[in-house]
Short mmCIF file of C-alpha atoms and ligand atoms in Angstrom, two decimals:
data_model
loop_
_atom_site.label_atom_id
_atom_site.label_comp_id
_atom_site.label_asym_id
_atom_site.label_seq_id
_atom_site.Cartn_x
_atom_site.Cartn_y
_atom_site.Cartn_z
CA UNK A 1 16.32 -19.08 -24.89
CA UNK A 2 13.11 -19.73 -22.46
CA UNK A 3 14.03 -19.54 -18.77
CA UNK A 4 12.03 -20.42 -16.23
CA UNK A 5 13.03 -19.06 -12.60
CA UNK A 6 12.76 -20.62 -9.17
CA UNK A 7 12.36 -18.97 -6.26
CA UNK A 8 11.51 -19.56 -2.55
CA UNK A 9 11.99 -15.88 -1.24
CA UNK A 10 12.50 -12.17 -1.68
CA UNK A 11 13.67 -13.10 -5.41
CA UNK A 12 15.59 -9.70 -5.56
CA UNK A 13 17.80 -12.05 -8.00
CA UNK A 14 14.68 -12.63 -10.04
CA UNK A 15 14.02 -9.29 -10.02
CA UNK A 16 17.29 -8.41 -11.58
CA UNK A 17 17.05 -11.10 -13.96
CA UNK A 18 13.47 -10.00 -15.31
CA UNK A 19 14.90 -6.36 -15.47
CA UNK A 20 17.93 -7.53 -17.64
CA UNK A 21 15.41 -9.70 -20.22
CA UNK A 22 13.28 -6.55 -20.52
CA UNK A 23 15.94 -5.17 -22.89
CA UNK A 24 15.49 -6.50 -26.16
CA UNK A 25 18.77 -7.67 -26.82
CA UNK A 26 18.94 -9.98 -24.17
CA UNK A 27 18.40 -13.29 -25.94
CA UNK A 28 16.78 -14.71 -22.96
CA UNK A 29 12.97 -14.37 -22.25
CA UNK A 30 11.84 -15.61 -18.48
CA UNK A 31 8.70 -17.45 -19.62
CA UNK A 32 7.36 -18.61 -16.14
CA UNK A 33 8.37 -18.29 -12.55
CA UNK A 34 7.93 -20.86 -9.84
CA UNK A 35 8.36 -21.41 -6.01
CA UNK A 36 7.97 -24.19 -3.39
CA UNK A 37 5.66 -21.64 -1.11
CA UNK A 38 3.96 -18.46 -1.35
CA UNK A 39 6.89 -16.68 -1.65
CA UNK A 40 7.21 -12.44 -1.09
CA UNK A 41 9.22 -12.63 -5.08
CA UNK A 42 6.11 -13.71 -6.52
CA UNK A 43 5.23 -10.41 -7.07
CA UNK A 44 7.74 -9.24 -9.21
CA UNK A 45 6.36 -11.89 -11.68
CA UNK A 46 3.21 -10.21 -11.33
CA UNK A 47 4.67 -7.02 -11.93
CA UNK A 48 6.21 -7.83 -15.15
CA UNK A 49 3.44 -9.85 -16.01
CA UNK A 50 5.21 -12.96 -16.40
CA UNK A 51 2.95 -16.36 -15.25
CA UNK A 52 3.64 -17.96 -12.29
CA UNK A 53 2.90 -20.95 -10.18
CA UNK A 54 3.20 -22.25 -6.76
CA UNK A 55 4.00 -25.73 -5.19
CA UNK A 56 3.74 -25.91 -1.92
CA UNK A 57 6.25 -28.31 -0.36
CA UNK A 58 4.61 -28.70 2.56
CA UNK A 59 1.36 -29.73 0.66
CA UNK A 60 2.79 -33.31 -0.23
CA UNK A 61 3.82 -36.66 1.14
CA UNK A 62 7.15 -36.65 -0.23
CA UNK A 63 10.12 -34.81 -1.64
CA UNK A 64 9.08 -37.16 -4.81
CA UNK A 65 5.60 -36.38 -4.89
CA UNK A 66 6.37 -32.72 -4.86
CA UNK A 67 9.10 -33.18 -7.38
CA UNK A 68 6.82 -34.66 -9.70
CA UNK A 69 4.31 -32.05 -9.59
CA UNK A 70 7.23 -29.51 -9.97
CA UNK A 71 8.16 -31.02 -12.98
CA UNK A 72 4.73 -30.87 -14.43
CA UNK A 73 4.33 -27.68 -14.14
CA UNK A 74 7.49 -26.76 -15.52
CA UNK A 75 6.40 -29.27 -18.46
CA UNK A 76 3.79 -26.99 -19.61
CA UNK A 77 6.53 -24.52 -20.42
CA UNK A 78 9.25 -26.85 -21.50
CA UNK A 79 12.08 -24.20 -20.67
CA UNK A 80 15.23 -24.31 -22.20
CA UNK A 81 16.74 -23.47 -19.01
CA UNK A 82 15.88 -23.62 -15.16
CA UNK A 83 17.46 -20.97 -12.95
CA UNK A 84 17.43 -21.83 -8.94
CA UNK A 85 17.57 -17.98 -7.76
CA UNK A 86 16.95 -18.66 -3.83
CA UNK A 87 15.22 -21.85 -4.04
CA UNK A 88 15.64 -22.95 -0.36
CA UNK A 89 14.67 -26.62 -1.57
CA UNK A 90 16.92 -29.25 -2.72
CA UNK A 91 15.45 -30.81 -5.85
CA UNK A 92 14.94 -34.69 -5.65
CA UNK A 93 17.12 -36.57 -7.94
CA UNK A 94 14.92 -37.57 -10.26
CA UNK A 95 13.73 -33.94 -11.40
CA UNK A 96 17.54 -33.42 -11.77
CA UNK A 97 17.97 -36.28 -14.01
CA UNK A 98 15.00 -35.01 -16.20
CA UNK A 99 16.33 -31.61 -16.76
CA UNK A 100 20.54 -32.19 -15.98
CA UNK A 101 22.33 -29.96 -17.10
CA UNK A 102 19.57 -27.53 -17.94
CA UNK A 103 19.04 -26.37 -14.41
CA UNK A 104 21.68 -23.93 -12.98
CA UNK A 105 21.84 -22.01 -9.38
CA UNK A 106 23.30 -19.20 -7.54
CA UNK A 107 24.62 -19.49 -3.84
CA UNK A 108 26.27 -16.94 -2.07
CA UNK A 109 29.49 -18.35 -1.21
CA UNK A 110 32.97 -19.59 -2.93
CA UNK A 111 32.29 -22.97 -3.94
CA UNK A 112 32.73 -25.40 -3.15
CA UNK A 113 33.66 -23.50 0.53
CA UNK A 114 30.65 -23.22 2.55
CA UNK A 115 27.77 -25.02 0.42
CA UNK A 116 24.29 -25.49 1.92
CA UNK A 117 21.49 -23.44 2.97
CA UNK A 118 23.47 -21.30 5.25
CA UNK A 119 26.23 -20.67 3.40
CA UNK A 120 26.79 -16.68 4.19
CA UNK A 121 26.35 -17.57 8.49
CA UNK A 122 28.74 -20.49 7.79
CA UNK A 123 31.28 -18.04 6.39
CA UNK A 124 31.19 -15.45 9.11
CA UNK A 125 31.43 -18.34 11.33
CA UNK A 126 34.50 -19.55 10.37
CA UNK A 127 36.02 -15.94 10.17
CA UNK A 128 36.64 -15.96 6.60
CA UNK A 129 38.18 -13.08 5.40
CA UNK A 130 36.32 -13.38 2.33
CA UNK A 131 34.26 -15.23 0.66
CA UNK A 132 31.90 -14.79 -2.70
CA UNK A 133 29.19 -15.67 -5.01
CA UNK A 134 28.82 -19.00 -7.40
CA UNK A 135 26.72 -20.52 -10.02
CA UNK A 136 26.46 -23.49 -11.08
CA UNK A 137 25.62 -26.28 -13.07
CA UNK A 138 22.84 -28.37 -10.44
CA UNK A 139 23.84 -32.17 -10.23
CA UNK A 140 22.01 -34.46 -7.53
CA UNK A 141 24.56 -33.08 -4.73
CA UNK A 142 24.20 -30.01 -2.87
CA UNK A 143 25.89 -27.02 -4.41
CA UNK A 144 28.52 -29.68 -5.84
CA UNK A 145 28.29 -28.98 -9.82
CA UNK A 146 30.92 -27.82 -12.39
CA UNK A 147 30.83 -24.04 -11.66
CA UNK A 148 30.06 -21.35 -14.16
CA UNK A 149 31.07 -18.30 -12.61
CA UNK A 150 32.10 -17.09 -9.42
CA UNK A 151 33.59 -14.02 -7.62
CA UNK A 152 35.79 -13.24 -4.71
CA UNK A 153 33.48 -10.75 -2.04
CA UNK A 154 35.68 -9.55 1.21
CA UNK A 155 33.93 -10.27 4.66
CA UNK A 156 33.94 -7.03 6.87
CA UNK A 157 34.87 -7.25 10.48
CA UNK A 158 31.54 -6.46 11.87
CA UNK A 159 29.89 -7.68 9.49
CA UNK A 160 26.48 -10.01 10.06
CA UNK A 161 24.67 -12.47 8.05
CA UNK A 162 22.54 -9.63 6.55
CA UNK A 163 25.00 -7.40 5.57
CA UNK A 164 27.16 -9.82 4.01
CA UNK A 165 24.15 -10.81 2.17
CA UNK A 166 23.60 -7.56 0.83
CA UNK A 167 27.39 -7.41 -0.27
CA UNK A 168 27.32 -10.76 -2.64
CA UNK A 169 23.59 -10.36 -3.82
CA UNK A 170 24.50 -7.55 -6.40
CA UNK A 171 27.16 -9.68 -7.39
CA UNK A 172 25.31 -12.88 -7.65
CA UNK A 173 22.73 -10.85 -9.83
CA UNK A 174 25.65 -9.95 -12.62
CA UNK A 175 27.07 -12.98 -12.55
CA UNK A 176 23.88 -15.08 -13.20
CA UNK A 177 22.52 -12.36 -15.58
CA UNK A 178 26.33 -12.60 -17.39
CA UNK A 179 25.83 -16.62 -16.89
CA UNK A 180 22.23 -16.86 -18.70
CA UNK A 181 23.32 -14.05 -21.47
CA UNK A 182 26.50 -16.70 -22.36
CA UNK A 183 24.53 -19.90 -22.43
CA UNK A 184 21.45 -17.90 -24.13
CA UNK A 185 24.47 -16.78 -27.07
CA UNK A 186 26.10 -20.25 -26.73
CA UNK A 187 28.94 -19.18 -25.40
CA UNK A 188 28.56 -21.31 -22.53
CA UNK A 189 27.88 -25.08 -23.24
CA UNK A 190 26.21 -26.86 -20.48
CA UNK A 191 27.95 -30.09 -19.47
CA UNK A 192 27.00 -32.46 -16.47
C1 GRF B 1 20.45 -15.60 -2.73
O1 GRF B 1 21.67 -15.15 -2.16
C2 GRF B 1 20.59 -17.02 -3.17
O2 GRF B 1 21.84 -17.34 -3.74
C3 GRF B 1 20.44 -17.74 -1.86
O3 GRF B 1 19.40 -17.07 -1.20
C4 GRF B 1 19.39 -15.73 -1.65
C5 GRF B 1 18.03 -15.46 -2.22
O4 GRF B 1 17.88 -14.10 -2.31
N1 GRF B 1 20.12 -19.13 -2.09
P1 GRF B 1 16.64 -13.52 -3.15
O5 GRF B 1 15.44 -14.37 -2.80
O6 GRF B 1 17.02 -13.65 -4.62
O7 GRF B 1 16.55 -12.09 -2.70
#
């Protein structure tokens, strides 16, 4: 299975993901990495010298137009499957539509509680008492597809946007690496 990752940050999710394919019986291979800026996880592409590419949102007129050149670039690699590891961007519809149900995501939070970009602040906000890690199938909604995996992560009292953060990465990381091993071994069928 090809894979081709997303990111728009840190990609320490990425990172865990290319350190899981490096073992050769994991029947995934991350082909090409991609992100809507010049983002810091970049260089863990470079590190494992996997290609990578850059569209810059800011760099075009619309959502559309940058959706477009997205999904020419991830064209040249025709990937089996897209992962959205901290991709701060909401894909326009019809880049979805292309590659539906190809195109999965990780969020750190319980969906479908607390979806969005700040979905860790939104929990400690609330004063959940816990909350977790999700991925999912991407539809044209926001965080709002059939869910592939997900795990229950306590919220301390104390506890701040960054370190709750910290708490569900690692287990966003082995749920997505779990998620990509099952759909690589077809365990897991894709469905819209
Ligand atoms: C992850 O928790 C991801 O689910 C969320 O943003 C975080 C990105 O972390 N969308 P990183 O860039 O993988 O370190």
């Amino acid at each position: 299975l090809t894979v081709a990752v997303l990111i728009s940050g840190t990609g320490s999710n990425l990172r865990a993901l290319l350190d899981a394919a490096r073992h050769p019986d994991f029947p995934a291979r991350i082909v090409v990495v991609g992100a809507d800026r010049d983002a810091e996880g970049l260089a863990h592409a470079e590190e494992f010298g996997i290609p990578s590419f850059t569209v810059p949102f800011r760099s075009f007129e619309s959502r559309e137009a940058w959706g477009e050149e997205l999904g020419r670039q991830l064209d040249t690699w025709q990937p089996d499957l897209i992962v959205l590891s901290g991709l701060m961007r909401l894909l326009p519809a019809s880049l979805v539509a292309r590659y539906a149900p190809r195109i999965i995501n990780t969020h750190p939070a319980y969906l479908p509680e607390f979806p969005g970009a700040h979905g860790v602040r939104d929990a400690i906000t609330a004063g959940a008492a816990q909350t977790g890690a999700s991925v999912i199938v991407v539809d044209d909604g926001v965080d709002s597809g059939p869910i592939l995996a997900q795990e229950r992560i306590p919220v301390q009292p104390g506890d701040t946007e960054q370190t709750l953060h910290e708490r569900i990465k690692p287990v966003e990381r082995r749920l997505l690496i779990d998620v990509v091993r099952r759909i690589a071994t077809g365990d897991l069928a894709l469905t819209h």
